[in-house]
């Protein structure tokens, strides 16, 4: 008698042989890493917080040894990189408040001395307003609030004064670049994130100095942008700040738009600003109507045309993973949890987070990992609001994967590809300002920082709600 192999057994065998490497069975791959499998694992928060602190120290010591006084460590060649022709101490300023929160007194003291003794903005260099504002103005303000050393505030004020001419456009929306010495501006085609992400820093500076000019300019810019939303309440990805006309109508929550929404919400929360409350509420209604997407692979936010609401793409990426934090901060726990679960699937496709995927197919379309913090930031917010162990478990996975794939002899390197795990010789300052800070705060005792008393700027710098 001829032996017949049952068809069901045949299919199971095929799945076992090909399932874990074949994209068709990608979902199996995802499930095999799902936090539900590990939910019962006990997380020792104290031990995890200490581990994160030790890795911060390791990277900081690498910076000290090979890049002291420069903007960034290059963690493979053991050298340094400056953003412009002369250093603005991007890593020390960005990392300082993390050191204070971690209780690293010796490191904080030496960094404070470096910044106060040598940082000067009197330089003939043309800088990017957005990055300098979120990293340096934001970092200096939170450093001032944490230490009460007026030197930090003076530096923030001097820098902001040099940046102010960016707002001298017909619409009030800022130019993208400015020369710190001459005040010459450039870059008239900008985007919502770069236009609308300065009201936390400049509003705080106005509060601390008593000079309303900073706040007024930031608010005017934010409102000018909001007023140019489409009839259905969305914004696009590029706009001319001179004519006020949209150049690109692709609407999403991704990089280039992300922190515009973040600042509407946080400005309302930080200062009880009623206009921003209204602007946030109109915006989130449109975002949930046109960008939210309940796909078979999970709950996501995709891209749509700002005028018609028609779906343009189902792309989602590491930068978009900031949104669960905004959702839960605004009171929408359900969507926040569903989106963070999707983000976690994205992280686990290759064991560390790709820059962008197409969520319809769970296919990676941009494979880099530049040490981004957003998914960790969202886990920290969600843990604060739910105390669910699953967010600690996620945090442990994030931390272990970063150490496994990105650590070098002197620091942590970006990945060119999460698939090949090939490294790139760069360590952005936000790795110390945000990625390791949010990981630490996730595991550290709540008393390290009272979440309800601060608002984080988009670079992870805590600004105190009631600083006196
Ligand atoms: C940071 O500089 C900020 O979080 C910014 O808003 C977006 N990109 C990086 C981190 O990914």
Short mmCIF file of C-alpha atoms and ligand atoms in Angstrom, two decimals:
data_model
loop_
_atom_site.label_atom_id
_atom_site.label_comp_id
_atom_site.label_asym_id
_atom_site.label_seq_id
_atom_site.Cartn_x
_atom_site.Cartn_y
_atom_site.Cartn_z
CA UNK A 1 0.00 0.00 0.00
CA UNK A 2 1.26 3.45 -0.92
CA UNK A 3 1.82 5.70 2.17
CA UNK A 4 -0.17 8.98 2.02
CA UNK A 5 1.28 12.02 3.90
CA UNK A 6 -1.71 13.89 5.44
CA UNK A 7 -2.12 17.37 3.90
CA UNK A 8 -2.41 19.05 7.33
CA UNK A 9 0.88 17.54 8.47
CA UNK A 10 2.43 18.68 5.21
CA UNK A 11 1.31 22.29 5.83
CA UNK A 12 2.56 22.24 9.44
CA UNK A 13 5.92 20.89 8.26
CA UNK A 14 6.15 23.70 5.68
CA UNK A 15 5.41 26.31 8.36
CA UNK A 16 8.07 24.85 10.65
CA UNK A 17 10.66 24.79 7.86
CA UNK A 18 9.95 28.18 6.29
CA UNK A 19 7.78 29.99 8.80
CA UNK A 20 10.44 31.88 10.69
CA UNK A 21 12.30 33.18 7.66
CA UNK A 22 9.51 33.72 5.18
CA UNK A 23 7.84 37.14 5.08
CA UNK A 24 4.47 35.50 4.39
CA UNK A 25 4.64 34.15 7.92
CA UNK A 26 5.93 37.41 9.31
CA UNK A 27 3.18 37.43 11.89
CA UNK A 28 4.49 34.19 13.39
CA UNK A 29 7.82 35.89 13.67
CA UNK A 30 6.22 38.80 15.50
CA UNK A 31 4.23 36.60 17.86
CA UNK A 32 7.30 34.62 18.82
CA UNK A 33 8.73 37.82 20.38
CA UNK A 34 5.47 39.18 21.75
CA UNK A 35 5.51 40.54 25.28
CA UNK A 36 2.55 38.29 26.13
CA UNK A 37 4.98 35.35 26.10
CA UNK A 38 7.13 37.05 28.68
CA UNK A 39 4.47 38.78 30.74
CA UNK A 40 5.10 36.70 33.83
CA UNK A 41 8.79 37.38 33.92
CA UNK A 42 9.60 39.40 37.04
CA UNK A 43 11.37 42.65 36.32
CA UNK A 44 13.76 43.92 38.95
CA UNK A 45 13.29 47.67 38.48
CA UNK A 46 16.16 48.65 40.73
CA UNK A 47 18.58 46.39 38.92
CA UNK A 48 17.37 47.63 35.51
CA UNK A 49 17.68 51.29 36.51
CA UNK A 50 21.25 50.63 37.66
CA UNK A 51 22.08 48.84 34.40
CA UNK A 52 20.78 51.78 32.35
CA UNK A 53 22.79 54.19 34.49
CA UNK A 54 25.96 52.13 33.96
CA UNK A 55 25.47 52.19 30.18
CA UNK A 56 24.93 55.95 30.30
CA UNK A 57 28.21 56.27 32.22
CA UNK A 58 29.95 54.03 29.72
CA UNK A 59 28.83 56.21 26.78
CA UNK A 60 29.58 59.43 28.65
CA UNK A 61 33.09 58.22 29.49
CA UNK A 62 33.57 57.42 25.79
CA UNK A 63 32.50 60.97 24.94
CA UNK A 64 34.90 62.34 27.59
CA UNK A 65 37.83 60.30 26.35
CA UNK A 66 37.46 60.83 22.63
CA UNK A 67 35.21 63.84 22.04
CA UNK A 68 35.49 66.15 25.06
CA UNK A 69 34.45 69.69 24.15
CA UNK A 70 32.98 68.61 20.80
CA UNK A 71 29.40 68.04 19.69
CA UNK A 72 29.28 64.25 19.39
CA UNK A 73 31.26 61.08 19.89
CA UNK A 74 31.97 58.90 16.85
CA UNK A 75 31.75 55.57 18.65
CA UNK A 76 33.47 53.33 16.09
CA UNK A 77 36.47 55.42 15.01
CA UNK A 78 36.80 56.84 18.56
CA UNK A 79 36.91 60.41 17.32
CA UNK A 80 34.38 63.24 17.28
CA UNK A 81 32.04 65.19 15.03
CA UNK A 82 31.06 68.85 15.23
CA UNK A 83 27.82 69.91 13.58
CA UNK A 84 29.29 73.20 12.36
CA UNK A 85 32.77 74.71 12.03
CA UNK A 86 32.95 75.11 15.78
CA UNK A 87 31.42 73.08 18.62
CA UNK A 88 28.18 74.00 20.41
CA UNK A 89 28.61 71.26 23.04
CA UNK A 90 25.53 69.44 21.78
CA UNK A 91 26.16 66.23 23.77
CA UNK A 92 27.08 67.86 27.12
CA UNK A 93 24.11 70.26 27.02
CA UNK A 94 21.70 67.55 25.88
CA UNK A 95 22.99 65.01 28.42
CA UNK A 96 23.33 67.25 31.49
CA UNK A 97 19.82 66.90 32.95
CA UNK A 98 19.98 63.10 32.51
CA UNK A 99 23.11 63.10 34.71
CA UNK A 100 21.33 65.18 37.34
CA UNK A 101 18.31 62.84 37.33
CA UNK A 102 20.58 59.79 37.55
CA UNK A 103 22.34 61.32 40.55
CA UNK A 104 25.71 61.34 38.76
CA UNK A 105 27.07 64.24 40.80
CA UNK A 106 30.71 64.14 39.70
CA UNK A 107 29.80 63.95 36.01
CA UNK A 108 27.16 66.67 36.39
CA UNK A 109 29.67 68.97 38.10
CA UNK A 110 32.32 68.56 35.41
CA UNK A 111 29.73 69.03 32.66
CA UNK A 112 28.30 72.14 34.30
CA UNK A 113 31.83 73.59 34.49
CA UNK A 114 32.51 72.78 30.83
CA UNK A 115 29.27 74.42 29.71
CA UNK A 116 29.47 77.51 31.89
CA UNK A 117 33.19 78.09 31.29
CA UNK A 118 33.36 77.51 27.57
CA UNK A 119 30.00 77.61 25.76
CA UNK A 120 29.60 80.71 23.61
CA UNK A 121 27.11 81.44 20.86
CA UNK A 122 29.06 84.37 19.49
CA UNK A 123 30.01 82.41 16.41
CA UNK A 124 29.80 83.08 12.69
CA UNK A 125 27.91 79.87 11.94
CA UNK A 126 24.56 79.20 10.31
CA UNK A 127 22.51 76.81 12.42
CA UNK A 128 19.20 74.98 12.16
CA UNK A 129 16.70 76.82 14.36
CA UNK A 130 14.62 73.74 15.28
CA UNK A 131 17.49 71.53 16.44
CA UNK A 132 19.27 74.30 18.30
CA UNK A 133 16.08 75.30 20.04
CA UNK A 134 14.96 71.82 21.18
CA UNK A 135 18.42 70.57 22.14
CA UNK A 136 20.23 73.67 23.41
CA UNK A 137 17.58 76.19 24.53
CA UNK A 138 15.52 73.30 25.96
CA UNK A 139 18.56 71.67 27.59
CA UNK A 140 19.83 74.92 29.12
CA UNK A 141 16.39 75.80 30.54
CA UNK A 142 15.89 72.45 32.20
CA UNK A 143 19.48 72.62 33.50
CA UNK A 144 18.70 76.01 35.02
CA UNK A 145 15.52 74.75 36.66
CA UNK A 146 17.27 71.69 38.08
CA UNK A 147 20.36 73.52 39.41
CA UNK A 148 19.11 77.11 39.78
CA UNK A 149 22.46 78.23 38.40
CA UNK A 150 21.72 81.49 36.57
CA UNK A 151 24.61 80.83 34.13
CA UNK A 152 22.38 78.32 32.29
CA UNK A 153 19.56 80.84 32.02
CA UNK A 154 21.89 83.54 30.71
CA UNK A 155 23.16 81.18 28.00
CA UNK A 156 19.59 80.24 27.02
CA UNK A 157 18.62 83.91 26.84
CA UNK A 158 21.66 84.87 24.76
CA UNK A 159 21.02 82.00 22.37
CA UNK A 160 17.30 82.77 22.04
CA UNK A 161 18.08 86.46 21.34
CA UNK A 162 20.34 85.40 18.49
CA UNK A 163 17.63 83.07 17.14
CA UNK A 164 14.79 85.61 17.26
CA UNK A 165 15.26 87.03 13.70
CA UNK A 166 13.98 83.70 12.30
CA UNK A 167 10.49 85.01 13.02
CA UNK A 168 10.90 88.07 10.78
CA UNK A 169 8.85 86.65 7.93
CA UNK A 170 5.60 88.01 6.48
CA UNK A 171 3.59 85.20 8.01
CA UNK A 172 5.40 85.14 11.38
CA UNK A 173 6.42 81.53 10.76
CA UNK A 174 10.17 80.98 11.32
CA UNK A 175 12.89 80.52 8.71
CA UNK A 176 14.75 77.23 9.09
CA UNK A 177 18.32 78.55 9.38
CA UNK A 178 20.02 81.52 11.00
CA UNK A 179 23.56 82.83 11.37
CA UNK A 180 24.26 83.25 15.09
CA UNK A 181 26.49 86.30 14.55
CA UNK A 182 24.88 88.16 11.66
CA UNK A 183 21.24 87.11 12.11
CA UNK A 184 21.01 86.31 8.39
CA UNK A 185 18.12 83.89 7.78
CA UNK A 186 17.50 81.28 5.09
CA UNK A 187 15.28 78.30 4.33
CA UNK A 188 11.81 79.53 3.40
CA UNK A 189 10.26 76.12 2.76
CA UNK A 190 9.72 74.55 6.15
CA UNK A 191 7.50 72.02 7.86
CA UNK A 192 5.03 71.97 10.77
CA UNK A 193 7.48 70.40 13.26
CA UNK A 194 10.14 73.03 12.66
CA UNK A 195 7.60 75.85 12.73
CA UNK A 196 5.51 74.73 15.66
CA UNK A 197 7.97 73.22 18.14
CA UNK A 198 9.34 76.19 20.05
CA UNK A 199 6.53 77.39 22.30
CA UNK A 200 7.55 75.18 25.24
CA UNK A 201 11.12 76.53 25.24
CA UNK A 202 10.35 80.15 24.32
CA UNK A 203 7.24 80.27 26.53
CA UNK A 204 9.33 79.01 29.46
CA UNK A 205 12.05 81.56 28.71
CA UNK A 206 9.45 84.34 28.76
CA UNK A 207 8.18 83.07 32.10
CA UNK A 208 11.68 82.90 33.59
CA UNK A 209 12.94 86.24 32.25
CA UNK A 210 9.71 88.25 32.32
CA UNK A 211 10.24 89.16 28.64
CA UNK A 212 7.04 88.25 26.70
CA UNK A 213 8.67 88.60 23.26
CA UNK A 214 9.86 84.99 23.02
CA UNK A 215 6.45 83.56 23.84
CA UNK A 216 4.59 86.02 21.58
CA UNK A 217 6.68 85.10 18.55
CA UNK A 218 6.34 81.39 19.14
CA UNK A 219 2.58 81.63 19.65
CA UNK A 220 2.13 83.77 16.54
CA UNK A 221 4.03 81.20 14.48
CA UNK A 222 2.05 78.28 15.89
CA UNK A 223 -1.25 80.03 15.27
CA UNK A 224 -0.23 81.06 11.73
CA UNK A 225 0.47 77.43 10.94
CA UNK A 226 -2.73 76.16 12.55
CA UNK A 227 -4.76 78.73 10.60
CA UNK A 228 -3.47 77.22 7.39
CA UNK A 229 -4.86 73.75 8.18
CA UNK A 230 -7.15 72.32 5.50
CA UNK A 231 -10.95 72.36 5.59
CA UNK A 232 -10.87 68.90 7.12
CA UNK A 233 -8.43 69.99 9.85
CA UNK A 234 -5.13 68.45 8.68
CA UNK A 235 -1.72 69.96 7.90
CA UNK A 236 0.68 68.92 5.15
CA UNK A 237 4.39 68.16 5.31
CA UNK A 238 5.90 71.27 3.66
CA UNK A 239 4.89 74.91 3.57
CA UNK A 240 6.41 78.18 2.39
CA UNK A 241 6.79 80.43 5.42
CA UNK A 242 6.92 83.46 3.10
CA UNK A 243 3.74 82.90 1.10
CA UNK A 244 1.93 80.62 3.56
CA UNK A 245 1.15 78.19 0.72
CA UNK A 246 1.48 74.43 1.14
CA UNK A 247 4.23 72.83 -0.94
CA UNK A 248 3.46 69.23 0.01
CA UNK A 249 0.00 68.09 1.12
CA UNK A 250 1.07 64.70 2.50
CA UNK A 251 -0.41 64.60 6.01
CA UNK A 252 0.72 62.27 8.79
CA UNK A 253 2.04 62.26 12.35
CA UNK A 254 5.58 61.41 11.27
CA UNK A 255 8.86 63.37 11.42
CA UNK A 256 8.44 66.85 10.00
CA UNK A 257 4.96 67.14 11.53
CA UNK A 258 5.18 65.14 14.80
CA UNK A 259 6.20 67.70 17.43
CA UNK A 260 3.82 70.38 16.08
CA UNK A 261 1.00 68.27 17.49
CA UNK A 262 3.04 67.40 20.57
CA UNK A 263 3.52 71.11 21.37
CA UNK A 264 -0.14 72.02 20.91
CA UNK A 265 -1.05 69.44 23.53
CA UNK A 266 1.85 70.15 25.88
CA UNK A 267 1.55 73.92 25.72
CA UNK A 268 -2.07 73.54 26.82
CA UNK A 269 -0.97 71.22 29.64
CA UNK A 270 2.08 73.29 30.69
CA UNK A 271 0.47 76.71 30.79
CA UNK A 272 -3.27 75.99 30.64
CA UNK A 273 -3.33 77.75 27.25
CA UNK A 274 -6.97 77.66 26.07
CA UNK A 275 -6.11 78.42 22.42
CA UNK A 276 -3.74 75.47 22.30
CA UNK A 277 -6.38 73.27 23.94
CA UNK A 278 -8.80 74.18 21.15
CA UNK A 279 -6.14 73.71 18.45
CA UNK A 280 -5.14 70.31 19.86
CA UNK A 281 -8.75 69.12 20.08
CA UNK A 282 -9.56 70.12 16.49
CA UNK A 283 -6.35 68.50 15.28
CA UNK A 284 -6.69 65.19 17.14
CA UNK A 285 -10.27 64.82 15.88
CA UNK A 286 -9.05 65.12 12.28
CA UNK A 287 -6.04 62.86 12.93
CA UNK A 288 -8.26 60.13 14.36
CA UNK A 289 -10.73 60.49 11.52
CA UNK A 290 -8.38 60.51 8.54
CA UNK A 291 -4.99 59.15 9.62
CA UNK A 292 -5.88 56.41 12.12
CA UNK A 293 -6.04 52.98 10.53
CA UNK A 294 -7.37 49.72 11.95
CA UNK A 295 -5.41 47.33 9.73
CA UNK A 296 -5.16 43.55 9.96
CA UNK A 297 -1.64 44.01 11.38
CA UNK A 298 -2.77 46.30 14.20
CA UNK A 299 -3.79 49.87 14.96
CA UNK A 300 -1.68 52.48 13.16
CA UNK A 301 -1.63 56.06 11.86
CA UNK A 302 -0.87 56.30 8.12
CA UNK A 303 -0.57 59.09 5.55
CA UNK A 304 -3.44 60.89 3.80
CA UNK A 305 -3.87 63.96 1.62
CA UNK A 306 -4.51 66.98 3.86
CA UNK A 307 -7.31 68.30 1.64
CA UNK A 308 -9.23 65.17 0.68
CA UNK A 309 -8.36 62.81 3.53
CA UNK A 310 -7.63 60.14 0.93
CA UNK A 311 -5.09 57.51 2.06
CA UNK A 312 -1.68 58.09 0.42
CA UNK A 313 0.37 55.38 2.08
CA UNK A 314 0.46 52.93 4.96
CA UNK A 315 3.93 53.94 6.11
CA UNK A 316 4.74 54.23 9.79
CA UNK A 317 8.09 54.61 11.51
CA UNK A 318 10.23 55.01 14.58
CA UNK A 319 9.46 58.74 14.78
CA UNK A 320 5.71 58.07 14.77
CA UNK A 321 6.16 56.03 17.94
CA UNK A 322 6.03 59.27 19.98
CA UNK A 323 2.26 59.30 19.51
CA UNK A 324 1.18 56.77 22.18
CA UNK A 325 2.73 59.16 24.71
CA UNK A 326 0.64 62.07 23.39
CA UNK A 327 -2.50 59.97 23.27
CA UNK A 328 -2.20 58.80 26.86
CA UNK A 329 -1.23 62.30 28.04
CA UNK A 330 -4.40 63.60 26.43
CA UNK A 331 -6.51 60.92 28.16
CA UNK A 332 -6.93 58.44 25.27
CA UNK A 333 -5.54 55.31 26.91
CA UNK A 334 -7.27 52.90 24.55
CA UNK A 335 -5.69 54.20 21.35
CA UNK A 336 -2.38 54.77 23.15
CA UNK A 337 -2.14 51.13 24.25
CA UNK A 338 -3.22 49.78 20.87
CA UNK A 339 -0.65 51.93 19.03
CA UNK A 340 2.20 51.06 21.41
CA UNK A 341 1.40 47.36 20.85
CA UNK A 342 1.75 47.95 17.09
CA UNK A 343 5.01 49.84 17.60
CA UNK A 344 6.31 46.89 19.59
CA UNK A 345 5.54 44.58 16.68
CA UNK A 346 7.54 46.93 14.47
CA UNK A 347 10.47 46.80 16.92
CA UNK A 348 10.41 43.00 16.96
CA UNK A 349 10.38 42.46 13.20
CA UNK A 350 14.18 42.28 13.33
CA UNK A 351 14.88 42.51 17.05
CA UNK A 352 15.43 46.30 16.96
CA UNK A 353 13.40 49.14 15.51
CA UNK A 354 13.52 49.99 11.79
CA UNK A 355 13.17 53.62 10.74
CA UNK A 356 10.08 52.95 8.61
CA UNK A 357 7.78 50.10 7.63
CA UNK A 358 4.74 49.58 5.45
CA UNK A 359 2.28 48.30 8.02
CA UNK A 360 0.00 46.71 5.42
CA UNK A 361 2.64 44.06 4.81
CA UNK A 362 4.84 44.56 7.88
CA UNK A 363 7.66 45.18 5.42
CA UNK A 364 10.69 47.30 6.26
CA UNK A 365 11.14 50.18 3.82
CA UNK A 366 13.85 52.13 5.64
CA UNK A 367 16.12 49.86 7.68
CA UNK A 368 18.24 52.21 9.83
CA UNK A 369 18.09 52.61 13.63
CA UNK A 370 19.63 55.94 14.70
CA UNK A 371 19.24 55.15 18.45
CA UNK A 372 15.80 56.77 18.57
CA UNK A 373 13.88 57.20 21.85
CA UNK A 374 10.21 57.61 20.87
CA UNK A 375 8.93 54.08 21.46
CA UNK A 376 10.67 54.07 24.88
CA UNK A 377 9.25 57.48 25.75
CA UNK A 378 5.77 56.10 25.04
CA UNK A 379 6.41 52.99 27.18
CA UNK A 380 7.47 55.28 30.04
CA UNK A 381 4.27 57.38 29.76
CA UNK A 382 2.10 54.28 29.51
CA UNK A 383 3.77 52.71 32.54
CA UNK A 384 3.18 55.91 34.50
CA UNK A 385 -0.54 55.84 33.73
CA UNK A 386 -1.23 52.08 33.89
CA UNK A 387 1.51 50.52 36.06
CA UNK A 388 1.17 47.55 33.74
CA UNK A 389 4.17 45.24 33.87
CA UNK A 390 4.08 44.79 30.13
CA UNK A 391 5.68 48.22 29.67
CA UNK A 392 8.55 47.28 31.96
CA UNK A 393 8.96 44.12 29.93
CA UNK A 394 9.01 46.15 26.73
CA UNK A 395 11.60 48.49 28.26
CA UNK A 396 13.80 45.56 29.17
CA UNK A 397 13.61 44.27 25.59
CA UNK A 398 14.47 47.72 24.19
CA UNK A 399 17.44 48.05 26.54
CA UNK A 400 18.80 44.54 25.94
CA UNK A 401 18.50 44.88 22.16
CA UNK A 402 20.22 48.28 22.11
CA UNK A 403 23.10 46.94 24.21
CA UNK A 404 23.30 43.77 22.10
CA UNK A 405 23.33 45.41 18.70
CA UNK A 406 24.59 48.99 19.15
CA UNK A 407 27.29 48.94 21.84
CA UNK A 408 30.87 49.59 20.72
CA UNK A 409 34.19 49.92 22.54
CA UNK A 410 33.52 53.55 23.43
CA UNK A 411 29.75 54.15 23.22
CA UNK A 412 26.69 53.20 21.20
CA UNK A 413 26.45 53.32 17.41
CA UNK A 414 23.50 53.85 15.14
CA UNK A 415 22.60 50.93 12.89
CA UNK A 416 22.72 51.32 9.11
CA UNK A 417 20.41 48.36 8.91
CA UNK A 418 18.41 46.53 11.53
CA UNK A 419 18.43 43.55 9.17
CA UNK A 420 22.21 43.18 8.79
CA UNK A 421 22.92 44.96 12.12
CA UNK A 422 25.73 46.86 10.39
CA UNK A 423 26.73 49.90 12.46
CA UNK A 424 27.25 53.56 11.52
CA UNK A 425 29.95 55.68 13.19
CA UNK A 426 27.56 58.10 14.93
CA UNK A 427 25.94 58.64 18.33
CA UNK A 428 23.38 61.46 18.28
CA UNK A 429 23.14 63.59 21.41
CA UNK A 430 19.50 62.52 21.85
CA UNK A 431 20.72 59.04 22.81
CA UNK A 432 21.88 60.50 26.15
CA UNK A 433 19.19 63.20 26.34
CA UNK A 434 16.22 60.96 25.60
CA UNK A 435 16.80 57.27 24.88
CA UNK A 436 18.71 56.46 28.06
CA UNK A 437 16.80 59.06 30.11
CA UNK A 438 13.39 57.55 29.33
CA UNK A 439 14.75 54.03 29.90
CA UNK A 440 16.11 55.13 33.28
CA UNK A 441 12.90 56.90 34.29
CA UNK A 442 10.85 53.85 33.30
CA UNK A 443 12.69 51.72 35.88
CA UNK A 444 13.73 54.31 38.48
CA UNK A 445 11.64 55.10 41.58
CA UNK A 446 8.91 57.64 40.78
CA UNK A 447 10.47 60.09 43.25
CA UNK A 448 13.43 60.66 40.88
CA UNK A 449 11.13 62.89 38.87
CA UNK A 450 7.51 63.69 39.65
CA UNK A 451 5.89 63.10 36.25
CA UNK A 452 2.91 65.28 37.12
CA UNK A 453 5.08 68.27 37.90
CA UNK A 454 6.90 68.47 34.54
CA UNK A 455 6.33 68.60 30.81
CA UNK A 456 9.07 67.16 28.61
CA UNK A 457 10.10 69.11 25.56
CA UNK A 458 10.47 67.08 22.37
CA UNK A 459 14.14 66.42 23.19
CA UNK A 460 13.28 64.89 26.57
CA UNK A 461 14.16 67.96 28.66
CA UNK A 462 11.78 68.28 31.63
CA UNK A 463 10.34 71.76 32.14
CA UNK A 464 8.71 72.35 35.52
CA UNK A 465 5.03 73.26 35.45
CA UNK A 466 5.25 75.48 38.52
CA UNK A 467 8.86 76.59 38.76
CA UNK A 468 9.27 79.32 41.35
C1 LIG B 1 14.88 64.17 18.69
O1 LIG B 1 15.80 65.14 18.33
C2 LIG B 1 13.56 64.78 19.02
O2 LIG B 1 12.81 63.86 19.75
C3 LIG B 1 12.79 65.23 17.81
O3 LIG B 1 11.52 65.73 18.12
C4 LIG B 1 12.65 64.09 16.84
N1 LIG B 1 13.85 63.39 16.59
C5 LIG B 1 14.82 63.14 17.61
C6 LIG B 1 14.80 61.75 18.19
O4 LIG B 1 14.44 60.74 17.35
#
